[in-house]
Every structure is written in structure tokens, then in C-alpha cells.
Amino acid sequence: MTESPTISVEDIRDVLIRSISAELGIPPSELATDRPFAEHGVDSLAALSVAMELEDACGLTDLPATLLWDYPTVDVLAPALRHLADGRPMPAGEGE
Amino acid sequence: MEPLASTLVQTRAARVVPASSQQVGLWFIHQADPSCAAYHLLFAAEVVAGPEVGDRVREVLTDLVREHEALRVCFRPGQDGPVQYVEHAVPLDLRHRDARHLDPDALRRQVRADSRAPFDLTAAPLWRIHLYRTGEESWVVAFVAHHIAVDFWSLAMLLAEVRSRLNGTASLFPLDGSAFADHARNQSAYLASGAASGLLAAEAERLAEAPSSIDLCGDRPRPPVPSHEGGSVPFTLSPAVSDGVRVLARETASTRYMTLLAAYNVMLSRLSGQPEVLVGTPTSGRLQRRLRHALGNFVNTVVVRGHVDEASTYRELLAATRERVVAAMRGQELPFPWLVRMLAPQRDPSRTPLFQAGFAWDRLPFLANMGQFFLLEPDPSTAVTVAGARLRPYPVPQQEGQTDLWAEMGGERDGGYVGVLRYNTDIFTEGTARGLAATFVATVEALVGRPDVPMRQLSRCDRQQAAALDRWGHGPVRELPDTTLPALIRAQAGRTPDATALVADGEQWSYARLQRAVDAVAAAVRTAGAGPGACVAVLAERGAPLVAALLGVLEAGAAYVPLDPQLPAARLGYMAADSGARLLLTQERLRAHWPAEIPACRLDDVLADGAGLSGHGTVREPAAAGAHPAASTDLAYVLYTSGSTGRPKGVAVPHRALINLLLSMRAETGFSPSDGLLAVTTVSFDIAALELFLPLVAGGRVIMWDGAAADGAALAARIAESGATWIQATPTSWRMLRDAGWDGSPRLHVLCGGEELPAELADFLAPRVASLRNVYGPTETTVWSTAGVVRPSAGVDLGSPLANTQLLVLDGSGRRVEPGFPGELHIGGAGLADGYWRRQELTAERFVTGLPAAPDRRLYRTGDRVRWTSDGRLLYHGRLDSQVKLRGHRIELGEVEATFQAMDGVAAAVAVVRDDRLVAYLVAEPGVTLAPSALRTSAALTLPQYLVPNLVIILPELPRTANHKIDRSRLPAPSPETDVPFTQPRDAVEITLARVWGELLGLPQVSIHANFFELGGHSLLAVQLAAAVRAEWGRELPVSTLLTHGTIAELAAVIRRDEQDTVRGPLVTLRRGDTARRPLFLFHPFGGTIFCYLELAKHLPPGRAIHALEAPGLDRAGDAEVSVEEMATRYLAHLREAQPHGPYALGGWCFGGVIAFEAAGQLHALGEETDLIAAIDTRAPVPANVPEGADDATLLSWFARDLAVPFGTTLDVPAEELRSLGTDDAFDQILARAAAIGVLPGDSDRAQLLRYFEAYLANGIALQTYFPDPTALDLLLLRATDEPADHGPALGWEPLIRGSLEVVDVPGDHNSVMYPPHAATVAAAIAQWMGEHPR
């Protein structure tokens, strides 16, 4: 969490949308940010790739394997990661 | 191998890195089964290419091996577990084979066999390439790797990298061949962290109280250790169903994996019959960035805990499954083998821990255009071109046998999901696996098609399966004549009046005579006013009158209620009263058994009065004036069976059902007029109806067996001399016959039923008889519902339905289950009883109509768990309720429990069957002391013998589960509890009996006053006991003797009574041993008896037999030897029968040590070796040790004293007292006092005591005159250190032993060394010298 201390929620959303649409092979515009990732076809393998992209972008390591299940939409996940990048605990996710 | 490479291998040391938890797990699997190929990963393809491509591939691979350490690893044992070695240089392992002469099938077999050739995990590389040349420019190539080194992701990345390099294009990603080296270290650091312990706690909670295994109901008995052998079955979901999966996944925010896993769980839940199913699922294990492109094995398996409630919808199940999968994924960083170790679940070495079924979803996004290469049934048009080479998939099954079942999905073909179902061939046949795959496809289709309907409302079985079930489950349809049993027999009697119908009591009854007797009985029944609709109780001994009575009742239009005089009076009374019987047909000699309050009609009178009952004659027309013959729908009999509520229940069977059984079995067996059936079953068991009536409807004869049911030897003899061609009996009876030495009858056709037919018994029976049929059916569907010829090689099944009979295997929702799936057998058709006599509620519960599988059909719910195999054989899988079959008897445990619960002082009762014994566990009310033997006795007043527990065990409280149900699995193992204090055997007969009882009952020691049946003995064990008595004493002991002489002491008295006439050797076996190992022989001490060795024998290490030699004079007057040399010679003759040649192991306490010494000397002279002479506190036979002379009275006093020593008591009769009495009175005095304290058997007489004394005197004379020469023998002397008399440090042996003289001091005095607690020390000292000595 040293590399990009100032990354914004918007930046995180962009990373998320870009990596998920790339992973699923769909245009970013088709990704509804209030709908669960799984609804778009994200599976655990895709989730792993997305999580790694997020680690790189946010300068975080060891994100939980179930991140995209615990915070199942872009709208929920992005602010949660923002908290984490600030060194604060993540808010309770839906899957907990 | 190139010379340069090999030099490198030798000169540069390998790098050593630790192995990960998963690798350690695979290492141990390999250690346990080095031929295991279940963890070989495989990629194979057909290639068309020029030789230059091959050279190029070789270069690329060589480069890759040089670049990446991960391709150069192997494993060797380290300090604790394996260590990973990274070699510096590793040659390619390329294996060429010219396959141009092989046809495609042979090649496929060859590739499969080669791919399964085991790896040596200690030698790199742990991967290899098989190349098969199939043409000028065509090849089959197979890449095989051991999973311990790489995972499938690595294999795919390698493939992508090779492809890029061959094509000369950029790599898809930077392959990392060294990250693996730090993985294990990182893993152990992580596992020591707080994060890991947090996850572990969560996993422990998540998996708490999960079922320890799921029983997937296989075809074969599970081997004690899995073999890792398996097979693969491909399956395909249609594009439409696959679309349904995609849509549902999206709608429920699940993955396709979760959606299909939920369906898989539904299938497993149905297969195992349990709602909870644990499924293993692999995860990539590449959570960290650094492992993303690493070569190695990182895969980790997590356990998904599924729960299926078919009352919910599939959509609801999906939502729950999603949460359960995510919960499992949270723990994915904990390596599975580590998790197993930490959770330490209950282990069963025959099963994989935690889960037995797996589900994998594999997707290789970067190899998208090669997806077909990983399918078992790829699209045949698939082809890719790499660097001018053309590749086509070459599917070979792999990774088979890792678990019981494993479904692998993730691939698609033509828009449909495809998968492979791997199964372990230890338990599943290929046919069953195919059926399971088809069922999975049908299950997905049904669930996805109607995701919002409760799952239990969806139908099971596809059309093909339903058609097969119809074919297998419906017996032939045959028109049933509208008639009754007596009418059929009358017709037969009209056709063959003079043919023999019955052979009983040494008489032959013709059909005409039988018919006249039947008519006489019918007339008597009518006269007594018991016509149609009435019940008539029949209580008669086995014989022709019994058959006449049963048929006479039917002829009169009434129904019979069979009563077996062997049943307790209370039970007979209950049956008579409950049935409302208006008349009792019985015999005068059974008067003691007559239930009160029913008018009795003596068969003796009826049959004696009947005019012209003997001799020839014609058969009269039926029915005197005013008679109403029965209709086919009228009741034929009411038969009582064990009832779960504690009261027997009557099954009401109509004529129609009985006729259907008899005619169907006549067709099945081909029973002919020349056949005779030996009827052995009691009338209180419904199958007796077949034995008594089938021969009569076929014009054959019934041969009545009237001996004791448990007398196997007598029955075997009767089978042989009766000329019977048919017999029906339970497996228990067949075992009894086998134990009695019966070895088959080539002319005998056999029906075996009443309980499960074990395969080993079928193997024994089938080749020894003309034919063997397994028959099955509950009383409620009239004797039998299925029958089939047993072919042992094919296994035992229940056979096929009888005529007009339908078998349906249904689940708890009343749906038909798929072939291969277990369910409850429901039976419909003409054999159905009317129901339970006057028990409407119970009838409605068990005889059901309106089930989804057959809404209009009345079905009997059998409570039997069964399964159709894929080839239409019906297999039995036990009971669904607490009804058990024990030795052929149907037992409702509830009835046993209710009986005890009703007794005073009993707070709670539980009955179980353990090791073929019925055991009752009781808890007493506060302040009450329960006496097990008294409780058994009072249970026997109301329960038939087979319902009386073999063991009654009193517990302070019953074990309970978390939700306070009685936990039967935690009831303590039955150990006999008897109120009889332990008394040890008093002579050789009792010693031998005690040993035999201990062996049969599995007890370490048996009191001579404990009752055989109270210790858990039962009729079958009694048969074995009788056989042991025959072997030991050559005496035929009727099993009935055991019933009346139930203790060792009583039985010994019977055996002793005429043992005087038989010559028995002096060798007594104290303990049997491994026949491959040499026994230990112990010689009697002064006095000739051998009780002193009982305690020692208990403590000597197991394995070697222990024989003792007692003085022959004890049994026969005037047989006492008076010289040690003669004694030894005589004993050696017997000893050498048991062990013809040395080396021998000998020993003895006191004087016994002297005999052992002499015996060893004689053996030496015969050229035989002795490797152990153990003398226990034996004074050397030297003049200095000879005692002062003593008169008769002194000797007699010593004799009395020594008599009591073995029993841990004292018998002190002073010499002065004896001297004043005179010899005879002195003897009487000792006899009385010895018997009073239990030192001599109660039936001992003076003659016996005299013989004991003679032997004592003879020993004394022998010892005083034995002064041997020194010898070269070795002696082990155990010296009792607390003995007050001083006989020197080696008890005077020094001058006699020229070999080694080893003296071991043991605590105790001369007598107490042989008894607790010192005998154990002596045994331990001898054990040192008794190592492994193969015979």
C-alpha cells in the first residue's frame, strides 16, 4: 500500500471495469456496476485475475480469495478497496 | 543420454528445497502404493509432421528444461517426510515406439498402459514423452507428468510456451520455473501465522459434525485399502440444457460451476441416502501474483459441504450452494493434507479422508483453441496447426481412481457442456458408472427445466431408465385360477389317490389318506361352529396331523393361526386371543401349552375317529351338506411376526395370495410328482407354507423333519437318507449344516431365503447341490416375492419377481429411483396380504396406495433398502428401520426394548445386534440393582427364544447424541456381564472346555459356573461347541445337552461321566496358536495336575500354542508312572504327535522342570534339538535335595495342601488329625473339605481322589529315585527369591548342566510364582527366550 496512496474510488472502479470486461470479453459499457459480478459470468478463475489486477493497481497484497463474492458488485467493491488502501479495515461485505 | 549431461549430473550436487504439504501428501500415497497411476497428468495428440518438427520440439524442450528448475525436480526421503531435489541437468525422457503394425485399438491400449507406468519419484525428470510412430509422417505423442511435480495449469502453460516457441511468436506470459522452490517455505510460514489459525478455526467450525463418509452404494465390497484403480465415462449436456445452466447461473449470481455442483450434490444425496454430502473441489492455489505463471504443483483441494433438502426448489438450493462454495473458498489457502491432519477426522483407511466424491471445473482460457484436446470425447473435426505440424486430439483417460467418484467439467462441445465421470473400480462397475453419468445428465435436465418447483416433485429417471425398470420389476402376468388351496389338493388327490403325499413319523400318507384326514378335520371345525371368516388356532407337533389340520381348517372355510409349541405360553396366549380364534386344534400331549379360554379340539380324536383313515380308498366329493367352501379372496391364515411396538402383529393372508405363491413357485422350480421336499421350518414362520403345500399342489411329497432345529448332524443324515430332492432353509440353517460336516447332495435342489445370503455361503452351496435359488420376500407379500438361481461368480442378487408381482424401488417421496440408486423396495401384485389383522392404522402405514410412481396400485413398503444394478439385478442393502434379521428370524428391536422397559426397575432399554448376537443395554431406575440373568429369564417368559437377548448389559446411562437421541453407535462393545463370580477350571476337562468357550465367545476367561447362553452363546455357536467336544473327546453331544447343561461345570460332568471308558492322551491344550509357529510344552508338577499353568498361559506372548502334559494316572487307576525316565518317554510320544520334530521348547514348574530336563535329554539322544528348557523354581534332582522321609499321613497332609494351592486358597489338614482317622476316613475327610471349598469338582468321588493321591505318591517316588548324569544341555532356571528354604543360588543345578545355566530371579515363593501377580513376571522372563521360532 505504498505505491499508489492516492488512488481514488473512481480509479479503482476503472481498473475493475476494465479488467472484468477484458476477462469476460465484453465491452466495458455492458457492465452494470450495480449487478453481481457472477451475473456477468465471472467465475473463480476470472475473479482471481481481476484480484491480481487490483493488487497491482492499488498496491495491495494478499487480497482474500473470495473478494469478489464478499463484495459482489463494482459499486460495493470499489469503496471497500479504497478503505483498505488507506490502511483501514474493509467494511463488512455482503457475503460475510 | 549424452555423455556431457551425465558428467554434469555426477559432478554438480542437486539443490535441496522443502516439499509442500500437498506434495508430501502425494509422496505418502506413492509410498503406500508405488504402482499408483492415479496422479499422472496426461496430454496426448495425433501429429502429422515432418521429422524436422520433431527435432525442433526436442530443442525447445531441452531449452525449457535448462531454463526451468521446476522441470528438473525429484523427491527423496528426508528427516521427516520427503525433500524436493532440483537436479542441475536432466536428460529428456523420450520413449519411442514403432506403432505402425498396431491397429488403432491396440495402440490406444498401449498408450494407456504406457501412461500408467509408474514414476520413480526419486529420479528426475518426473515427466516423460511417449512417441508412437504410426506412419511415415504421423505420430501419436503423449506427455505424461506426475502431479507431485506439476499441476494441470503448469502443463497447459508449458504447452502454450512450446507452441509459441515453435511458431516463433512471443510468449503468452513470462513462464516462471523457480518460484516453486520457495513455495513450501512460504506455506509453512503462512501456516504458522495467526491468519492461518483463524482460517483453521473457521474450517473446524464449518466442517464440525459433518458425516464421516458418504456411502455411494457401490457394486463391490470396498477393499480395506483403496487400489487407486478407476475408469472414466464421458457425458454431455445438450445445448438447450447447457443454456439453461448459463441462464440460471446468471439469474442466481452463481457460477456455472456452482450450478452444476448443486445438481451433482442432489445426485450424491440420492445415491447415499443422506442430505449432507461433502465434495472435494480443486482450486488453483495460485492466489499470489508470484505464482501466476509459476511451473510446479500448487493445486489445493477444498471441501464443499453441501446440504440437499428436496422440499426446497433448485433455485433455493443454488443460493445456498453459492454461499457454501464461497465459505469453502475462504479456506483455500490451507493445504488439504494439513487440514486433514489438524482436523483429525475419524479415519477409515478404506476411504479418502473428508470426501469421497469430487467435482472439478477446469478452464484454460489461454489455450482456448485447444480445449477439445482435454476432452474424453472431443469434436472429431478438431485440428490445430503448429509450426507446420497438424495436431488432432488423442483422448486417453487419466487420473482415474483418486476417489470413489470424480466429475470433471468445464469443457464445451457444440454449445453443450461435456464432462467425464471418473469412478473407482474397487466399488463401481462400468455399467453403474455409465448409469450414474446418465442420471447426472437427467438430473441436471430435470432441475434446470423446473427450477422453481420443490425438487421432490420432479420426476426421476429418463425414459430409457423407466423402461428398463418396468422390464426388470414386473413379474410374468399369469391368470390366477379362482380357486383355493384345499380345492387344488383335492383335485390332486382325485388324480393320484395312491401317490405318497406325506412322509412323517415313519409313516407314508397317500393323497387319499391325507384328503380323508383333511375332510375329517374340516367336519370337526364346522361342527365346532368355526366356519368361513373364523380363525382357528392350530397347535400341533410336526407331523402328518399338523398338515391335515392346517388344510382341514382351510377346507372348512376358516383361516388358520399356526402356533409353535416351542413358543412361550404367554406369547401363544396372546396370539390366540388377538386373532380371536374360536377353536384350538391341538393334541393331548401338548396340553401344557394350550392357551386358556379357547375351546380345544383334539386332533388325536378327530383323526382316530375318521373312518378308514388308513389304507386305500377313493376321494370323496368335497363339502358335506351345509358347508361353505372358501372363496379365493377369503383369508387363508393369520401369521404373527415380531412387532415394533412390543406386541406381535398378525399378517392376514388370503387364499389368492397363497395360490399365487404356490403356482408361481411350481413354475419357477418345475416341481414334479417325483420330487420330495424335506420340510424343516416351524409353522410359525410363514415360509413353512411353501414347504408343506408346494409339493402337494405339484403331486409330489412332503417329507417332514421332526428333529431339533439346531441339530445339524441329524439333519444332514436325514437329507441323505430321505431321498428328498428339494429343501428350503435359511442361510443360518445352511451354515449350521456346513458346520456339522454336511458336504452337499448332488441331487438336492435348494431354496435359500429368510435373510441375506452371504456370498461365501453361496460359494459353498452352489457347487454342492443340484441348484441353488435365492428367494426373498416379507411375510406381508406371502412367503416369497422374488426367486433366482444363484451363480456365485456373478454375485448374489434377489432374483426376479414371481408371477403377478411388481417390484418398485422408490425414494422417500414415492418416486422411482434410477438404476444404480438405492431406495425402498415396494411390492405390489397378487401376493399382497390383506393387511395386519385388526390393526388398521398399521396396515395403512405399510400398505400404501397413491404414491407418485404408481398412483393406482396398492404397494407394501418392505423397509428393505435395495438397488437395481445397471444390468437389472436386484441387490439387497440392508434395512431402513430397526428391524433386523438374526439367524433367519425377523426381529423388531422395538419389541425387545418394549419387553424390558415394561419390567420393574428398568428405566431404559436399547436392543442392538452386534457380532451376530442380540444385546440389550439397560439402565436401572435409581436405587435398583438389576440382575442380568434374572431379566433374561423373565424376558424368556414372553419372548420366543430368538428374541431373548444373548447378552444383557447394565449401563449407568445410555450414550446420547447432541440432540439427546440414543446414540447406538456409542454403546459399549458387548462384554459379558454376569452375576456369577469367576471360578477357574478344576481339571483337564474343564480347562479344555474353558478354552473352547473362550475361543467361541471371544472372551479372555470364562467362569466354570457361567451360562453359555448368558455369555452370548447362541444356537450356532452351540453347534460349533458340539463339534469341538466331538473333536476333543470323540463324543457326540446333542445340542440339547447344552441347553440343559449350560455351564462348563455341568457340561464337564456330562463328559466326565463316561470319559473313563475313553483313552485320552495326557496332552491338554491351554491355548491354541499360530500353526506356523512351534508350541511350548509344559510338564505337570508334583501331583500331576496342570492348573498351575493357567495363569502363566494367559501372560505368555500370543502366537505360540501352549500345551500342558498332565499325569495319566489322574484319569485311570493304576496308570501312575513311578520313574521320571518312563514318564518322559511316555509324554514324549504324545508331544511328538503335536510336534514331530525339534527344536522343542519345554518347561515346567517344580517337578515339571525335572521332567522337562529328562525329556530334553531323551530328545537329544534321538537327535532332536531343544532350544528352551525353562525350569520354574525347580530344585535339581540331586541327592542333597531329597527330603527327609515322611509317613503316609504327612504325605496326605502335603497332598491336601498342594491340592488347594492352584485355587488360591488353603486346605490345611494336619497330619496328626489324619493319622488318627485311618486311611479311608482320612480320604473322606479330605474329599469333603476339598469339594466344599471348590477345589475338586462336586461330583468327585473317593476313587478319583485316590487316583490323585496315587499320582502324587508316584511322583514322589520318581523324584526320589532320579539322579541323572550331567549333560550338555542349556537350562533357563527361574528362581523364586522369596522362598524361605535355601537350596543355593542355582537350586543345585550347577553339577548337572554342562551347557549354559541361566538363572533369572523372579519375585514370589515356590508356590506363589505361578499365581497373580508373580506369574506375569515369570511369563515375561520366559518370553525373552521364546522369540520368533518358525516351525
PDB file of C-alpha atoms in Angstrom, chain B residues 1128-1244:
ATOM      1  CA  ALA B1128       9.294 -88.550  29.988  1.00  0.00           C
ATOM      2  CA  THR B1129       9.278 -91.342  27.406  1.00  0.00           C
ATOM      3  CA  ARG B1130       5.544 -91.664  27.666  1.00  0.00           C
ATOM      4  CA  TYR B1131       4.891 -87.922  27.461  1.00  0.00           C
ATOM      5  CA  LEU B1132       7.256 -87.566  24.537  1.00  0.00           C
ATOM      6  CA  ALA B1133       5.154 -89.957  22.480  1.00  0.00           C
ATOM      7  CA  HIS B1134       2.218 -87.554  22.816  1.00  0.00           C
ATOM      8  CA  LEU B1135       4.309 -84.461  22.497  1.00  0.00           C
ATOM      9  CA  ARG B1136       5.768 -85.634  19.218  1.00  0.00           C
ATOM     10  CA  GLU B1137       2.300 -86.169  17.804  1.00  0.00           C
ATOM     11  CA  ALA B1138       1.751 -82.464  18.282  1.00  0.00           C
ATOM     12  CA  GLN B1139       5.220 -81.552  17.024  1.00  0.00           C
ATOM     13  CA  PRO B1140       7.073 -84.358  15.218  1.00  0.00           C
ATOM     14  CA  HIS B1141      10.479 -82.702  15.102  1.00  0.00           C
ATOM     15  CA  GLY B1142      12.534 -80.188  17.003  1.00  0.00           C
ATOM     16  CA  PRO B1143      13.731 -77.819  18.012  1.00  0.00           C
ATOM     17  CA  TYR B1144      11.440 -78.121  21.014  1.00  0.00           C
ATOM     18  CA  ALA B1145      10.543 -75.657  23.704  1.00  0.00           C
ATOM     19  CA  LEU B1146       9.908 -77.328  27.062  1.00  0.00           C
ATOM     20  CA  GLY B1147       9.291 -76.197  30.572  1.00  0.00           C
ATOM     21  CA  GLY B1148       7.748 -76.908  33.914  1.00  0.00           C
ATOM     22  CA  TRP B1149       7.242 -75.673  37.399  1.00  0.00           C
ATOM     23  CA  CYS B1150       8.623 -77.551  40.356  1.00  0.00           C
ATOM     24  CA  PHE B1151       8.897 -81.248  39.441  1.00  0.00           C
ATOM     25  CA  GLY B1152       7.754 -80.345  35.917  1.00  0.00           C
ATOM     26  CA  GLY B1153      11.166 -78.775  35.329  1.00  0.00           C
ATOM     27  CA  VAL B1154      12.779 -82.127  36.125  1.00  0.00           C
ATOM     28  CA  ILE B1155      10.575 -83.920  33.608  1.00  0.00           C
ATOM     29  CA  ALA B1156      11.403 -81.252  31.012  1.00  0.00           C
ATOM     30  CA  PHE B1157      15.107 -81.793  31.703  1.00  0.00           C
ATOM     31  CA  GLU B1158      14.783 -85.555  31.273  1.00  0.00           C
ATOM     32  CA  ALA B1159      12.608 -85.161  28.165  1.00  0.00           C
ATOM     33  CA  ALA B1160      15.185 -82.868  26.588  1.00  0.00           C
ATOM     34  CA  GLY B1161      17.875 -85.435  27.297  1.00  0.00           C
ATOM     35  CA  GLN B1162      15.856 -88.180  25.624  1.00  0.00           C
ATOM     36  CA  LEU B1163      15.119 -85.943  22.639  1.00  0.00           C
ATOM     37  CA  HIS B1164      18.824 -85.193  22.352  1.00  0.00           C
ATOM     38  CA  ALA B1165      19.563 -88.913  22.288  1.00  0.00           C
ATOM     39  CA  LEU B1166      17.088 -89.189  19.400  1.00  0.00           C
ATOM     40  CA  GLY B1167      18.951 -86.478  17.536  1.00  0.00           C
ATOM     41  CA  GLU B1168      16.350 -83.810  18.183  1.00  0.00           C
ATOM     42  CA  GLU B1169      17.204 -80.350  19.378  1.00  0.00           C
ATOM     43  CA  THR B1170      15.652 -78.470  22.266  1.00  0.00           C
ATOM     44  CA  ASP B1171      16.172 -74.736  22.282  1.00  0.00           C
ATOM     45  CA  LEU B1172      14.452 -73.966  25.556  1.00  0.00           C
ATOM     46  CA  ILE B1173      14.189 -75.780  28.883  1.00  0.00           C
ATOM     47  CA  ALA B1174      12.510 -73.427  31.306  1.00  0.00           C
ATOM     48  CA  ALA B1175      12.544 -74.759  34.839  1.00  0.00           C
ATOM     49  CA  ILE B1176      10.442 -72.692  37.188  1.00  0.00           C
ATOM     50  CA  ASP B1177      11.706 -72.904  40.743  1.00  0.00           C
ATOM     51  CA  THR B1178      12.763 -76.490  40.145  1.00  0.00           C
ATOM     52  CA  ARG B1179      15.204 -77.964  42.593  1.00  0.00           C
ATOM     53  CA  ALA B1180      17.844 -80.037  40.888  1.00  0.00           C
ATOM     54  CA  PRO B1181      17.390 -83.835  41.068  1.00  0.00           C
ATOM     55  CA  VAL B1182      20.442 -84.357  43.232  1.00  0.00           C
ATOM     56  CA  PRO B1183      20.674 -86.382  46.486  1.00  0.00           C
ATOM     57  CA  ALA B1184      21.084 -83.222  48.594  1.00  0.00           C
ATOM     58  CA  ASN B1185      17.609 -82.083  47.567  1.00  0.00           C
ATOM     59  CA  VAL B1186      15.788 -85.254  48.594  1.00  0.00           C
ATOM     60  CA  PRO B1187      13.535 -84.514  51.573  1.00  0.00           C
ATOM     61  CA  GLU B1188      13.521 -86.424  54.820  1.00  0.00           C
ATOM     62  CA  GLY B1189      11.321 -89.479  54.824  1.00  0.00           C
ATOM     63  CA  ALA B1190       7.662 -88.861  55.673  1.00  0.00           C
ATOM     64  CA  ASP B1191       4.829 -91.196  56.663  1.00  0.00           C
ATOM     65  CA  ASP B1192       1.520 -91.595  54.777  1.00  0.00           C
ATOM     66  CA  ALA B1193      -0.332 -89.115  56.952  1.00  0.00           C
ATOM     67  CA  THR B1194       2.327 -86.459  56.391  1.00  0.00           C
ATOM     68  CA  LEU B1195       2.255 -87.077  52.662  1.00  0.00           C
ATOM     69  CA  LEU B1196      -1.534 -86.931  52.680  1.00  0.00           C
ATOM     70  CA  SER B1197      -1.443 -83.641  54.544  1.00  0.00           C
ATOM     71  CA  TRP B1198       1.031 -82.244  51.979  1.00  0.00           C
ATOM     72  CA  PHE B1199      -1.178 -83.602  49.224  1.00  0.00           C
ATOM     73  CA  ALA B1200      -4.206 -81.762  50.639  1.00  0.00           C
ATOM     74  CA  ARG B1201      -2.166 -78.574  50.953  1.00  0.00           C
ATOM     75  CA  ASP B1202      -0.918 -78.782  47.338  1.00  0.00           C
ATOM     76  CA  LEU B1203      -4.395 -79.580  46.058  1.00  0.00           C
ATOM     77  CA  ALA B1204      -5.639 -76.173  47.177  1.00  0.00           C
ATOM     78  CA  VAL B1205      -2.681 -74.087  46.010  1.00  0.00           C
ATOM     79  CA  PRO B1206      -3.822 -73.656  42.394  1.00  0.00           C
ATOM     80  CA  PHE B1207      -7.145 -72.220  43.562  1.00  0.00           C
ATOM     81  CA  GLY B1208      -5.555 -69.507  45.645  1.00  0.00           C
ATOM     82  CA  THR B1209      -6.952 -70.997  48.793  1.00  0.00           C
ATOM     83  CA  THR B1210      -5.618 -73.139  51.619  1.00  0.00           C
ATOM     84  CA  LEU B1211      -6.557 -76.608  52.705  1.00  0.00           C
ATOM     85  CA  ASP B1212      -4.817 -77.258  55.955  1.00  0.00           C
ATOM     86  CA  VAL B1213      -5.461 -80.764  57.268  1.00  0.00           C
ATOM     87  CA  PRO B1214      -2.855 -81.525  59.959  1.00  0.00           C
ATOM     88  CA  ALA B1215      -1.035 -84.855  59.697  1.00  0.00           C
ATOM     89  CA  GLU B1216      -1.890 -85.720  63.310  1.00  0.00           C
ATOM     90  CA  GLU B1217      -5.600 -85.402  62.560  1.00  0.00           C
ATOM     91  CA  LEU B1218      -5.306 -87.689  59.544  1.00  0.00           C
ATOM     92  CA  ARG B1219      -3.134 -90.155  61.370  1.00  0.00           C
ATOM     93  CA  SER B1220      -5.934 -90.689  63.926  1.00  0.00           C
ATOM     94  CA  LEU B1221      -8.550 -91.345  61.238  1.00  0.00           C
ATOM     95  CA  GLY B1222      -7.215 -94.297  59.287  1.00  0.00           C
ATOM     96  CA  THR B1223      -6.764 -94.266  55.536  1.00  0.00           C
ATOM     97  CA  ASP B1224     -10.352 -94.434  54.294  1.00  0.00           C
ATOM     98  CA  ASP B1225     -11.742 -91.877  56.667  1.00  0.00           C
ATOM     99  CA  ALA B1226      -8.759 -89.662  56.082  1.00  0.00           C
ATOM    100  CA  PHE B1227      -9.591 -89.694  52.403  1.00  0.00           C
ATOM    101  CA  ASP B1228     -13.235 -88.906  53.006  1.00  0.00           C
ATOM    102  CA  GLN B1229     -12.212 -86.040  55.223  1.00  0.00           C
ATOM    103  CA  ILE B1230     -10.023 -84.504  52.515  1.00  0.00           C
ATOM    104  CA  LEU B1231     -12.597 -85.169  49.805  1.00  0.00           C
ATOM    105  CA  ALA B1232     -15.364 -83.388  51.724  1.00  0.00           C
ATOM    106  CA  ARG B1233     -13.241 -80.414  52.614  1.00  0.00           C
ATOM    107  CA  ALA B1234     -11.772 -80.065  49.125  1.00  0.00           C
ATOM    108  CA  ALA B1235     -15.190 -80.203  47.461  1.00  0.00           C
ATOM    109  CA  ALA B1236     -16.574 -77.715  49.985  1.00  0.00           C
ATOM    110  CA  ILE B1237     -14.053 -75.066  49.007  1.00  0.00           C
ATOM    111  CA  GLY B1238     -14.418 -75.803  45.278  1.00  0.00           C
ATOM    112  CA  VAL B1239     -11.007 -77.377  44.832  1.00  0.00           C
ATOM    113  CA  LEU B1240     -12.454 -80.596  43.432  1.00  0.00           C
ATOM    114  CA  PRO B1241     -15.482 -80.879  41.182  1.00  0.00           C
ATOM    115  CA  GLY B1242     -18.658 -81.530  43.190  1.00  0.00           C
ATOM    116  CA  ASP B1243     -19.083 -84.903  41.512  1.00  0.00           C
ATOM    117  CA  SER B1244     -15.621 -86.127  42.547  1.00  0.00           C
TER     118      SER B1244
END
